[in-house]
Short mmCIF file of C-alpha atoms in Angstrom, two decimals:
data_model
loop_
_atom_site.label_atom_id
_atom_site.label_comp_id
_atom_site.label_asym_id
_atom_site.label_seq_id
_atom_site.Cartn_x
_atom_site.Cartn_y
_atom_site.Cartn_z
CA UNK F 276 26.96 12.24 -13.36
CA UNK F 277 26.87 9.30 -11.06
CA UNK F 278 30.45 8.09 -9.41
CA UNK F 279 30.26 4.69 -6.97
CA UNK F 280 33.32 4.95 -4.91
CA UNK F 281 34.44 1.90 -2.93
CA UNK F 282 30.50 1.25 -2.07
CA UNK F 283 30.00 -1.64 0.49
CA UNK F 284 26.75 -3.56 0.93
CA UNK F 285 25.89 -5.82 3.40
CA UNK F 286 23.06 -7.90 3.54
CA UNK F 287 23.56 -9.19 7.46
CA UNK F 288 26.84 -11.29 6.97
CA UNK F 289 26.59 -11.30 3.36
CA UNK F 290 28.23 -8.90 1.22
CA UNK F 291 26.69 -7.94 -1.90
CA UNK F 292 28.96 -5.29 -2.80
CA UNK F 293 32.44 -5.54 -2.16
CA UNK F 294 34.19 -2.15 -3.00
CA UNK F 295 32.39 -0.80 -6.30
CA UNK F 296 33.96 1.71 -7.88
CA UNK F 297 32.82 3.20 -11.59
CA UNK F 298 31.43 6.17 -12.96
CA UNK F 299 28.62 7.09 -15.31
CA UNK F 300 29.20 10.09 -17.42
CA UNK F 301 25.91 12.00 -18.74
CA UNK F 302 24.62 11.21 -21.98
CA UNK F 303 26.32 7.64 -21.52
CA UNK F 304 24.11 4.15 -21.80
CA UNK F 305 25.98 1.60 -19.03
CA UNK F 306 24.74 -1.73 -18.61
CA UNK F 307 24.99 -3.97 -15.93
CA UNK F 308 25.65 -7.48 -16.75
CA UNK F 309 26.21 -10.19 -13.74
CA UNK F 310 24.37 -13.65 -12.57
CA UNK F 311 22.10 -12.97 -10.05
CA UNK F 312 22.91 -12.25 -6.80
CA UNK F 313 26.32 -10.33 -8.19
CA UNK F 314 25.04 -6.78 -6.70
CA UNK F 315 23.73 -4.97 -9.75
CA UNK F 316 20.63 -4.24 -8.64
CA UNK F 317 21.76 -3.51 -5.39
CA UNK F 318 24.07 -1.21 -7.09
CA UNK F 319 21.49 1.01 -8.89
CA UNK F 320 19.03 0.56 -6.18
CA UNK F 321 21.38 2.64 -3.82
CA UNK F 322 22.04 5.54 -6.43
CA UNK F 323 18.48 7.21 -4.66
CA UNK F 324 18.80 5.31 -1.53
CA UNK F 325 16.47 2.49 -1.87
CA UNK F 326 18.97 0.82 -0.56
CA UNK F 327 21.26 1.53 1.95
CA UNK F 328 25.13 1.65 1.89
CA UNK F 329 27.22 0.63 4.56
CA UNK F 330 30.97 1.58 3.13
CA UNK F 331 31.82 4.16 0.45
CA UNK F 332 30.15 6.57 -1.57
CA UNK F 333 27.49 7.00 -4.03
CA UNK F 334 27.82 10.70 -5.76
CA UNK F 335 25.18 11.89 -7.78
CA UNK F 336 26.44 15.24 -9.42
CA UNK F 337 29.34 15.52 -6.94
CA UNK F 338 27.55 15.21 -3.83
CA UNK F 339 27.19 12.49 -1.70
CA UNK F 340 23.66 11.28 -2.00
CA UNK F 341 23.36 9.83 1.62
CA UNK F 342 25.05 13.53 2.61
CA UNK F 343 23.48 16.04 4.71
CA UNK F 344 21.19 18.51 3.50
CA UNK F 345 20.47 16.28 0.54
CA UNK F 346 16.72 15.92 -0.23
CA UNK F 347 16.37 12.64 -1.09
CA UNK F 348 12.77 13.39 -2.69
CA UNK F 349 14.32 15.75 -4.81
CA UNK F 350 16.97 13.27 -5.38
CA UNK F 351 14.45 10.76 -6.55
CA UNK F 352 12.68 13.01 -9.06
CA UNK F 353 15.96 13.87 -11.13
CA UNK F 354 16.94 9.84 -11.20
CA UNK F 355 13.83 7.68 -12.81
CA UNK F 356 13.92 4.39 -11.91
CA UNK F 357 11.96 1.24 -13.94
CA UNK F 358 11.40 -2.32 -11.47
CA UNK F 359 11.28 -5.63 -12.62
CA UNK F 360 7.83 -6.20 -11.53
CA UNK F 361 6.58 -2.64 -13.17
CA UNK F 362 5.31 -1.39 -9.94
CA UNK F 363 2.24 0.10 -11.27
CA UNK F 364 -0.10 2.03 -9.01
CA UNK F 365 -3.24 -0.79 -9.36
CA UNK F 366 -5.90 1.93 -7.83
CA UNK F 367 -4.92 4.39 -10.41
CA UNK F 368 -5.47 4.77 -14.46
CA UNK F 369 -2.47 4.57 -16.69
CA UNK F 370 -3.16 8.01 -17.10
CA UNK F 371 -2.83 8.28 -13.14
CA UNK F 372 -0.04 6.60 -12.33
CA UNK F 373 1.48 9.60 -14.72
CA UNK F 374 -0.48 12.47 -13.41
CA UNK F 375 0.17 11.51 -9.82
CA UNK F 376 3.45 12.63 -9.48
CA UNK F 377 3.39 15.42 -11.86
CA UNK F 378 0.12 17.00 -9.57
CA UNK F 379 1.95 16.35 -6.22
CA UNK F 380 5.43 17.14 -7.19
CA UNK F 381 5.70 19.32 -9.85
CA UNK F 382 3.24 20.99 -8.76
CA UNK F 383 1.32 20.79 -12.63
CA UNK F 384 -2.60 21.85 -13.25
CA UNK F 385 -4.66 19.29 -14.04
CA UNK F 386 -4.56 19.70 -17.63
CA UNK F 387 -1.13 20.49 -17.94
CA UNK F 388 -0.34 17.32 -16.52
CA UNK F 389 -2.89 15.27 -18.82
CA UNK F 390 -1.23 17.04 -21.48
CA UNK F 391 2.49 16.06 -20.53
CA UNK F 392 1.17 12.62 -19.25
CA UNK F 393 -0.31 12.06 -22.72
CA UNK F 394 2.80 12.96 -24.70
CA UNK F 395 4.57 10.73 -22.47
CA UNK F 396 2.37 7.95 -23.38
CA UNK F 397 2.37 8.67 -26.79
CA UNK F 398 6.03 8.35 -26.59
CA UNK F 399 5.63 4.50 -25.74
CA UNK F 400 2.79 4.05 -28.08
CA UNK F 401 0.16 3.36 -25.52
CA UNK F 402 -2.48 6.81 -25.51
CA UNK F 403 -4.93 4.72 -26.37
CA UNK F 404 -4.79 3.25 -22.73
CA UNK F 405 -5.02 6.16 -20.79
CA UNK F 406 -8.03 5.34 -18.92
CA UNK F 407 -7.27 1.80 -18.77
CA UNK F 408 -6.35 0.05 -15.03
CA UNK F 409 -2.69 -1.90 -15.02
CA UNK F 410 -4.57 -4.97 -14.74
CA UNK F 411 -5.92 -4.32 -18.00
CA UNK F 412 -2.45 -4.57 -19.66
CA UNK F 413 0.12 -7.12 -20.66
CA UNK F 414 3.23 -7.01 -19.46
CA UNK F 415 4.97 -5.37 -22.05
CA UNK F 416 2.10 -2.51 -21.80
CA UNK F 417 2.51 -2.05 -18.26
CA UNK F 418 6.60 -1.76 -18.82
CA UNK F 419 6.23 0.51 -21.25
CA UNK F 420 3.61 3.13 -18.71
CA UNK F 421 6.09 2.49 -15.53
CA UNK F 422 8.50 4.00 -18.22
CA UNK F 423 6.94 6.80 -19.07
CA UNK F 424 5.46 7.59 -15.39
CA UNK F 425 9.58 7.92 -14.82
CA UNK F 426 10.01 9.70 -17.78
CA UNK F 427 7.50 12.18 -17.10
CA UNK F 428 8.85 13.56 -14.17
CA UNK F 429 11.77 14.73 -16.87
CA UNK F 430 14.38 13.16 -15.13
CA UNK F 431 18.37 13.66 -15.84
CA UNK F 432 19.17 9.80 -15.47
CA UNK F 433 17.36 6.86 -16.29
CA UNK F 434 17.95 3.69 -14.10
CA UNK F 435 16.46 0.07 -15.18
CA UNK F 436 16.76 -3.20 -13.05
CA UNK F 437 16.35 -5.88 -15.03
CA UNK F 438 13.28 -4.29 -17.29
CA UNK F 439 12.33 -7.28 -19.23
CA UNK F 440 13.15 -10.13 -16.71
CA UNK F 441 9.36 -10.59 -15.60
CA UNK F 442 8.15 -10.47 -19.30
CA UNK F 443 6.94 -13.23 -21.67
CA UNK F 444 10.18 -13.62 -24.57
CA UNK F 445 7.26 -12.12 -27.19
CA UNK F 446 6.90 -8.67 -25.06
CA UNK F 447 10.27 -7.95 -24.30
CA UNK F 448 11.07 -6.38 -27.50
CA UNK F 449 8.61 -3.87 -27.50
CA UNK F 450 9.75 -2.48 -24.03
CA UNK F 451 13.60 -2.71 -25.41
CA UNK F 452 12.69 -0.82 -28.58
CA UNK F 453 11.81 2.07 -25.89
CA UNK F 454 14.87 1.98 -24.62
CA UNK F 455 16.77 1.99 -27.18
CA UNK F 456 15.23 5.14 -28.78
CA UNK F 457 15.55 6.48 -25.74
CA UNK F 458 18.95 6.30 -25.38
CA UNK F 459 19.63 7.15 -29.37
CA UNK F 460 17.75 10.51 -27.89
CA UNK F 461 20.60 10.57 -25.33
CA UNK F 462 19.39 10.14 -22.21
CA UNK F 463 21.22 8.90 -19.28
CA UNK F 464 21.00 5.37 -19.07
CA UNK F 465 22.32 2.47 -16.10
CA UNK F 466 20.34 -0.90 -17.51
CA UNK F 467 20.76 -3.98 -15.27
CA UNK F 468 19.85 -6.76 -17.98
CA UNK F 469 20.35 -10.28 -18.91
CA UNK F 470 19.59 -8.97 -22.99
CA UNK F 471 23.19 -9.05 -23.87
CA UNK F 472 22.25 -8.26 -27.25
CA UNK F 473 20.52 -5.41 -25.85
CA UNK F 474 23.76 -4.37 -24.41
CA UNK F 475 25.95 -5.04 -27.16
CA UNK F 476 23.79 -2.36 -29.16
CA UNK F 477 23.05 0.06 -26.92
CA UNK F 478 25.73 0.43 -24.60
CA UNK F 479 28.83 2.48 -24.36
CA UNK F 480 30.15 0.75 -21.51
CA UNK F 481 29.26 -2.42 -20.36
CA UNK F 482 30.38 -3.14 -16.30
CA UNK F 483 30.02 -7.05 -15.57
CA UNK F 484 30.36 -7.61 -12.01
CA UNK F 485 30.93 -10.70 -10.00
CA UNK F 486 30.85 -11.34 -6.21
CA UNK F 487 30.05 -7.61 -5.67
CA UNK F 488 32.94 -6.28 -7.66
CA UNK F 489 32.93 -4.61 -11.27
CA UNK F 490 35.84 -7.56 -12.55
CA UNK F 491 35.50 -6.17 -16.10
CA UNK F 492 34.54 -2.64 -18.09
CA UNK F 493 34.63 -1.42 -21.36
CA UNK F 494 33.01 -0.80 -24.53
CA UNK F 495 30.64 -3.79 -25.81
CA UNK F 496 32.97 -5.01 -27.97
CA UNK F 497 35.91 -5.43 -26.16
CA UNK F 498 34.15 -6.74 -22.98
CA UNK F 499 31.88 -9.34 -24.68
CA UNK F 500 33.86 -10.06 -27.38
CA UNK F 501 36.87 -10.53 -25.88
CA UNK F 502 36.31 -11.47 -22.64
CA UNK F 503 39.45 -11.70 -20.39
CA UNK F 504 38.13 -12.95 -16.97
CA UNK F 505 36.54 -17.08 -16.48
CA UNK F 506 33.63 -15.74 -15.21
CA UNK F 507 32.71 -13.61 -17.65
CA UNK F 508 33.67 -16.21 -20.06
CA UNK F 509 31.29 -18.95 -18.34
CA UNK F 510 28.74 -15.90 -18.00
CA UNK F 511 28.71 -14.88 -21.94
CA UNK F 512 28.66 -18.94 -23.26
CA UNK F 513 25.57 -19.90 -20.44
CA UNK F 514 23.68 -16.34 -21.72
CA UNK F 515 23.65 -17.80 -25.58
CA UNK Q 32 -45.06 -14.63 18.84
CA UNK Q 33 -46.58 -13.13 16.27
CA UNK Q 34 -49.28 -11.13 18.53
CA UNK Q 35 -45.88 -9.28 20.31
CA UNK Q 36 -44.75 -8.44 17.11
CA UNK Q 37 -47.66 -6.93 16.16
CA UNK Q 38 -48.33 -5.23 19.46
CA UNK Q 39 -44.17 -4.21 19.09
CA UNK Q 40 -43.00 -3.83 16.09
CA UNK Q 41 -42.18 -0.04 16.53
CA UNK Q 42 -40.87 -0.24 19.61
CA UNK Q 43 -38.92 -2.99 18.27
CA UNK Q 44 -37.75 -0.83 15.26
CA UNK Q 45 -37.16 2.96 16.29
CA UNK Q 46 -37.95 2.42 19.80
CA UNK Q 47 -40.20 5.40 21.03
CA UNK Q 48 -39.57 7.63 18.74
CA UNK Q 49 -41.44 10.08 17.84
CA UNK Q 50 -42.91 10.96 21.47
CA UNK Q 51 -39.57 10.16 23.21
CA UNK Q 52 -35.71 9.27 21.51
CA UNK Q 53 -35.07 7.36 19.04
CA UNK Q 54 -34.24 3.72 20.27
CA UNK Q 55 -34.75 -0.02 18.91
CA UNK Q 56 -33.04 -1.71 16.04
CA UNK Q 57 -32.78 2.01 14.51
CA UNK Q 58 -30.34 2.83 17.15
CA UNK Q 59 -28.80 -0.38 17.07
CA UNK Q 60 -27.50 0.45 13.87
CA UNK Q 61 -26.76 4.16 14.10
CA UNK Q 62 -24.52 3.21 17.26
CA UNK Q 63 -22.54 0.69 15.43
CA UNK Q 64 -22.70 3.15 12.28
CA UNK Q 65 -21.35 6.08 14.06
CA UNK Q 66 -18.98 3.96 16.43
CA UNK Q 67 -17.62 2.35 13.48
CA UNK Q 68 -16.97 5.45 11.67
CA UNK Q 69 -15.91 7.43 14.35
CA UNK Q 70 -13.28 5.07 14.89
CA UNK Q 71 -11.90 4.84 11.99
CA UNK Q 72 -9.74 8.06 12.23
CA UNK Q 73 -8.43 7.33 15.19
CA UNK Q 74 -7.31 3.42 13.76
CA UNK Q 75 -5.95 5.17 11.01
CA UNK Q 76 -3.54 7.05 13.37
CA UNK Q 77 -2.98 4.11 15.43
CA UNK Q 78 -2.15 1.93 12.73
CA UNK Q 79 0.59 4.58 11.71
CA UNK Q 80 2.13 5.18 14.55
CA UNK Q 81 2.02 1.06 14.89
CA UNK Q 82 4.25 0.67 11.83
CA UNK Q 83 6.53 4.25 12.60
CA UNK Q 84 9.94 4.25 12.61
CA UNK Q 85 9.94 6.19 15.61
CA UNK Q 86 9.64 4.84 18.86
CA UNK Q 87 8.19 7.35 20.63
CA UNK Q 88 5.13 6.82 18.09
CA UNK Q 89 5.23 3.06 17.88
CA UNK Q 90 5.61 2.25 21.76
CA UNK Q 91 2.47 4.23 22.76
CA UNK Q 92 -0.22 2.97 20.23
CA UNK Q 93 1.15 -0.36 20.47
CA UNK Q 94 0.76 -0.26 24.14
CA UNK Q 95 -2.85 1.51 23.49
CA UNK Q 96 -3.59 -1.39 21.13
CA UNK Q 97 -2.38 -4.13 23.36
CA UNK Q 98 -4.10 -3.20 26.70
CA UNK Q 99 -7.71 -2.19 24.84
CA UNK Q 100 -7.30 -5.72 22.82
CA UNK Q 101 -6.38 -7.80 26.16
CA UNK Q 102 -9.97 -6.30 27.60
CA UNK Q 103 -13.40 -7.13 27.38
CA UNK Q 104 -15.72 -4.08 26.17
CA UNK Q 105 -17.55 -4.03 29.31
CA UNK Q 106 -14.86 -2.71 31.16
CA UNK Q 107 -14.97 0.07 28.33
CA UNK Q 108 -18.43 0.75 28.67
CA UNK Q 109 -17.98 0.91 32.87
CA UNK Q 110 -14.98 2.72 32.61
CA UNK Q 111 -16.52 5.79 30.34
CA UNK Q 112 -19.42 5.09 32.44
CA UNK Q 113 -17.99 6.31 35.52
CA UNK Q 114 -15.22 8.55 34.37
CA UNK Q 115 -16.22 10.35 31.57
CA UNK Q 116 -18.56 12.62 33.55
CA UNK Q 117 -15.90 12.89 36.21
CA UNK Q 118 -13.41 13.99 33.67
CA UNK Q 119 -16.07 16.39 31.79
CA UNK Q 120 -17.98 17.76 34.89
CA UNK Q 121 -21.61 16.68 33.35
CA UNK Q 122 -23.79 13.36 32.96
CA UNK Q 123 -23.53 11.49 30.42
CA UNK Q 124 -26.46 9.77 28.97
CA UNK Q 125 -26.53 5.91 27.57
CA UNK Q 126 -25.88 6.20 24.17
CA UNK Q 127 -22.92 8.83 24.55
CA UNK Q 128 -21.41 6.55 26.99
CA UNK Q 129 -21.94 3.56 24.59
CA UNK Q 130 -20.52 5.03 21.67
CA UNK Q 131 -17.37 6.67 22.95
CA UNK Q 132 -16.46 3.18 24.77
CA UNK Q 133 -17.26 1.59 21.06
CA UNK Q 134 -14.85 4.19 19.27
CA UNK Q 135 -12.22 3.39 21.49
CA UNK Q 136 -12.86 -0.28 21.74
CA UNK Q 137 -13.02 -0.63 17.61
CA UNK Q 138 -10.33 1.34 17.06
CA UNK Q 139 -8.24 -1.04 18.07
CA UNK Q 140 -9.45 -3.68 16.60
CA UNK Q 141 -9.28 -1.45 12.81
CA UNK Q 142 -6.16 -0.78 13.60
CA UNK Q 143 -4.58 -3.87 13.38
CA UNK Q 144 -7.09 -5.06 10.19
CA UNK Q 145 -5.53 -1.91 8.61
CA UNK Q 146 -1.93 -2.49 9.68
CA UNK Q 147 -2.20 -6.15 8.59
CA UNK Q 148 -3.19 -4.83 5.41
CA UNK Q 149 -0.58 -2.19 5.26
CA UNK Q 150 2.16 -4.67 5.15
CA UNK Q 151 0.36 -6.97 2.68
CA UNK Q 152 0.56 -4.69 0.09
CA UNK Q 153 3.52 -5.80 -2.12
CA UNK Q 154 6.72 -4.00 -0.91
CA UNK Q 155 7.44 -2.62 -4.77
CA UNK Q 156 3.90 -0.46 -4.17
CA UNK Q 157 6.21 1.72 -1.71
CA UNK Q 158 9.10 1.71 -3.54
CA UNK Q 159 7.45 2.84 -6.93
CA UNK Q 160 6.32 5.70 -4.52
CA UNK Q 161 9.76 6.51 -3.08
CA UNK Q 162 11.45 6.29 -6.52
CA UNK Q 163 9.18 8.56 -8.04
CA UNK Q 164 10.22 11.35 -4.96
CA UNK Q 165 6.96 10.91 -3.41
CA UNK Q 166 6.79 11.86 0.30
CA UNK Q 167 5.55 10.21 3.75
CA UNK Q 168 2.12 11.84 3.39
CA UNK Q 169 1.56 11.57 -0.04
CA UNK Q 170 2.78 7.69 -0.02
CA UNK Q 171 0.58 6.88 2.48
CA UNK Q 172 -2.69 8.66 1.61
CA UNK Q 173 -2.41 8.76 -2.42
CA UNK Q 174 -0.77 5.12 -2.66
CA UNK Q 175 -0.78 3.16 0.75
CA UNK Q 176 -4.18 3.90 2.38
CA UNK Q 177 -6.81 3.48 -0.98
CA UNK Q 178 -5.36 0.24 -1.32
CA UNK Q 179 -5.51 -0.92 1.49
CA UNK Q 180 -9.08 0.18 2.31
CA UNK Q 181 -10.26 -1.17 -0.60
CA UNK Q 182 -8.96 -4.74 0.16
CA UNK Q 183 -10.19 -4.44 3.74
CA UNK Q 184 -13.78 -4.11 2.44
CA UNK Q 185 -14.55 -7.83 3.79
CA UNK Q 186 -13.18 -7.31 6.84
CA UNK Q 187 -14.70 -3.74 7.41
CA UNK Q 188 -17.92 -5.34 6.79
CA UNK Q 189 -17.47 -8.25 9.30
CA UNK Q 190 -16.02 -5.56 11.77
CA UNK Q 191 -19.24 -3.73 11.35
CA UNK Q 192 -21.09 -7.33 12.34
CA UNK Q 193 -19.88 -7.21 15.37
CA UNK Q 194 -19.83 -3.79 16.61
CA UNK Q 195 -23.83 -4.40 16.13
CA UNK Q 196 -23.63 -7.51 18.37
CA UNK Q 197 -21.73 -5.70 21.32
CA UNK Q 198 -23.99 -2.77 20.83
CA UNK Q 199 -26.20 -4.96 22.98
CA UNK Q 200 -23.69 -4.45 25.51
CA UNK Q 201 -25.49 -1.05 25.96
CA UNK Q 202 -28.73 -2.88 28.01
CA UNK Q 203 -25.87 -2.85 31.21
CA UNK Q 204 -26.42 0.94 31.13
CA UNK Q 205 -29.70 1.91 29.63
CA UNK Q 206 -28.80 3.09 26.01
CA UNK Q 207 -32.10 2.19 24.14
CA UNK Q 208 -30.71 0.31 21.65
CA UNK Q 209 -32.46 -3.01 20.25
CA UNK Q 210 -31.86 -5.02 23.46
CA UNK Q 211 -33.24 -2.67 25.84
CA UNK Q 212 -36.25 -2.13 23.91
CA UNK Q 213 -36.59 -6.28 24.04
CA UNK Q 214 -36.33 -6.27 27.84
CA UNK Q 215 -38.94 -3.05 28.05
CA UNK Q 216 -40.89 -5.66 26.10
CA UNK Q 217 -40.75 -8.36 28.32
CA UNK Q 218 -40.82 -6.42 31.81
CA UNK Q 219 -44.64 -5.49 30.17
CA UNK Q 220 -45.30 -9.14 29.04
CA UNK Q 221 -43.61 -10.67 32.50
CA UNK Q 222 -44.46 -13.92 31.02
CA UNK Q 223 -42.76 -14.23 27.36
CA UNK Q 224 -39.08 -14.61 27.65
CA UNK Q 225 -38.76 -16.68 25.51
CA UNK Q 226 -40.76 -15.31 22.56
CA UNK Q 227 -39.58 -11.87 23.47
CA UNK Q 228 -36.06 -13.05 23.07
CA UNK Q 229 -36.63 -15.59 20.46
CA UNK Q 230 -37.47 -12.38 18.35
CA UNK Q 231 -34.40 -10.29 19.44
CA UNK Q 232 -32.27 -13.33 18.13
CA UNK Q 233 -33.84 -13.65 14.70
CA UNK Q 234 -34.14 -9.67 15.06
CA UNK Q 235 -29.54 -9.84 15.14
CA UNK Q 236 -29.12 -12.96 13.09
CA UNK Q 237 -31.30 -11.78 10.00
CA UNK Q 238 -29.14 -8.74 10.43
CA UNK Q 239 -25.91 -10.23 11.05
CA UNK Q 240 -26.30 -13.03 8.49
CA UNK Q 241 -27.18 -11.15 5.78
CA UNK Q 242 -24.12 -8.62 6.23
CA UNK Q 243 -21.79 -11.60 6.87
CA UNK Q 244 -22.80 -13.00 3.27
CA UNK Q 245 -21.85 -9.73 1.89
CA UNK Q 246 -18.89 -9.71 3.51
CA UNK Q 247 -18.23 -12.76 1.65
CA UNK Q 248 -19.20 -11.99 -1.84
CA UNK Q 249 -17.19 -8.82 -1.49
CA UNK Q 250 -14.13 -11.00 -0.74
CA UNK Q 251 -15.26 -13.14 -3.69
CA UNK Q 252 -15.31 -9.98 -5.88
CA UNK Q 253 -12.09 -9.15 -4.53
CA UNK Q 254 -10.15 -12.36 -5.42
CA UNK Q 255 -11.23 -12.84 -8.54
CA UNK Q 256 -9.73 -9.06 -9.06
CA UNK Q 257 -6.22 -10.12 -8.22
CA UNK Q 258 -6.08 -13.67 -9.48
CA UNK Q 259 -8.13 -12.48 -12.53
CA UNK Q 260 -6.85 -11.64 -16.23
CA UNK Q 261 -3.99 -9.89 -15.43
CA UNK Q 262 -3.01 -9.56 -11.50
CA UNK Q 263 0.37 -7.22 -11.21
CA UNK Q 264 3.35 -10.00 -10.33
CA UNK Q 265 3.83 -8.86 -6.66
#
């Protein structure tokens, strides 16, 4: 569904990614596991060209997503993506920062979008806040509403960077129990994280990358339990 | 003091209206009303084409922005004077001339309150907008722009203070606004000046003063809305 092939980033003299090359099949749940500053976000971040590439490839169903003809707003609607920092529309109801894109883009009646906003929300327990502003929320609330604004648009791959990074320890469960139904529901999943438990879990595949590159991949167990590479090593015994 | 005001105070307020235009303090404020408003289109586009990727956009309104910013609003009000009924083949009365000189003079001056405030908003706003498939357009008008305008309140207000102070500006070319109907005052007086104009000044200040201090409980209002229970991490 998504292949990186040799993908360079370059951040002036710095490279953040060094030559990535991995793919993530459909149906599959692929974390991303790395200290900061390894590329991971980067990596996700350029699957709907939020961030630019400067070598390599990023396909998204075969075709090149920086290619010619593609329409990257079209793009962008099949691939929700959750940020760190929620990103919630601040002018806008929870019910709102659903409807909004549902109205503009696909092209939904007023009510039809309530309706599908509302099952959405539903979905991550929070209908009950429909009319509420973001800044009425905890963090954990407003996690769970930036996932379901992505997940309303019905979306054939779900990308997180580092969901539960901004959130207070008692809140991050509650947005990680989303996930993980989600995924038992079998959606598409690329989750850059720091919950290796989370990972161990819910992934298929975990990638850890280092220095830009993916140095190790595999299922859970083999890549956290028996880790072959230093860094991962130091990586696994500092995350405990 | 008090006799001219009595003697005045319509004259003062809505000039002659209703035997001749309307004039005084009224059209004080409609000018910086309308010049303000008027404007605000055109600092919309400005501010746009300020932060555009394309050059062909960005060099122009910068330039526009630049060159109306580096002169004084007289020149404005001489320059429309003089050329606008060249350019439109009839006269052009005071208060036409006065307003289309603001429009253009305060547009420039939005348009850099509203750019400032376009790239204050936190950078994720856009993204969340991008990632979601959302277009230029729609990004801008449905995400960007209420944001920002809401923020700018304060500084809207305070814009507002002083397009009323350089509607004064007007007197040079006869638009009855509140200064010209002070100086109408004291040509009849001859002797006043200084009561005449004493009243003109607490005439702007009470004005000026009391929009300035809602300029500043709106920016209060607005703090305590982002640093209150619950601002969004930026």
């Amino acid at each position: 569904m998504i292949r990186f092939e040799s993908v360079e980033k370059w951040f002036g003299q710095h490279q953040v990614l060094a030559g990535v090359t991995g793919e993530v099949k459909r149906g599959e749940v692929v974390t991303l596991l790395g200290s900061s500053g390894s590329g991971k976000s980067t990596l996700i971040r350029a699957v709907t060209r939020l961030e630019a590439i400067q070598g390599g490839q990023v396909l998204f169903e075969g075709a090149d997503v920086a290619g010619r003809g593609v329409d990257i707003n079209r793009l962008r609607q099949r691939v929700g993506f959750v940020f760190q920092a929620f990103n919630l529309f601040p002018h806008l109801t929870v019910l709102g920062n659903i409807t909004l894109g549902l109205e503009r883009l696909r092209k939904m009646g007023k009510a039809a979008a309530r309706d599908r906003a509302m099952s959405e929300l539903d979905r991550v327990s929070l209908a009950d806040k429909a009319d509420a502003l973001p800044s009425r929320l905890s963090g954990g609330q407003r996690q769970r509403v930036a996932i379901a604004r992505a997940l309303a648009m019905d979306p054939d791959v779900m990308l997180f960077d580092e969901p539960t990074s901004a959130l207070d320890p008692e809140m991050v469960n509650e947005v990680l129990r989303v996930m993980r139904t989600l995924a038992q529901d079998g959606m598409t999943m690329v989750v850059v994280t720091h919950e290796i438990g989370f990972a161990r879990e819910v992934a298929d595949t975990v990638w850890f990358l280092d220095k830009g590159r993916i140095v190790e991949s595999g299922a859970p167990a083999e890549v956290l339990d028996d880790p072959r590479h230093d860094r991962l090593r130091s990586f696994l015994s500092r995350a405990r | 003091m008090l006799e001219i005001l009595e003697d005045n105070w319509l004259l003062f307020l809505i000039g002659q209206y209703p035997h001749g235009p309307v004039g005084g303090l009224a059209m004080t404020l409609l000018l910086a009303a309308a010049g303000l408003s008027l404007s605000f289109p055109v600092a919309i586009a400005l501010a746009l084409a300020r932060l555009s990727a394309r050059r062909w956009l960005r060099g122009p309104a910068t330039a526009v922005v630049y060159i109306v910013r580096g002169l004084p609003l007289i020149m404005f009000i001489f320059w429309t004077y003089f050329a606008l009924p060249l350019l439109i083949g009839h006269t052009v009365g005071g208060v036409e001339t006065l307003l289309f000189a603001l429009i253009v003079y305060e547009a420039s001056y939005l348009s850099e309150i509203i750019r400032a405030g376009i790239e204050g908003l936190p950078k994720g706003q856009v993204e969340a907008a991008k990632a979601l498939g959302l277009g230029y357009f729609p990004t801008t008008f449905k995400i960007i722009l209420p944001q920002v305008l809401h923020n700018m309140m304060p500084s809207l207000v305070r814009q507002f203070v002083s397009t009323i102070k350089e509607t004064s500006l007007g007197y040079v070319i006869s638009a009855n606004e509140v200064t010209f109907a002070a100086s109408q005052v004291n040509n009849q007086l001859m002797t006043q000046p200084f009561e005449v104009y004493g009243l003109l000044a607490l005439t702007y200040f009470t004005l000026c003063f009391t929009l300035t201090s809602a300029a500043r409980w709106l920016e209060r209002r607005l703090t305590a809305e982002r640093g209150g229970l619950g601002a969004q991490p930026a």
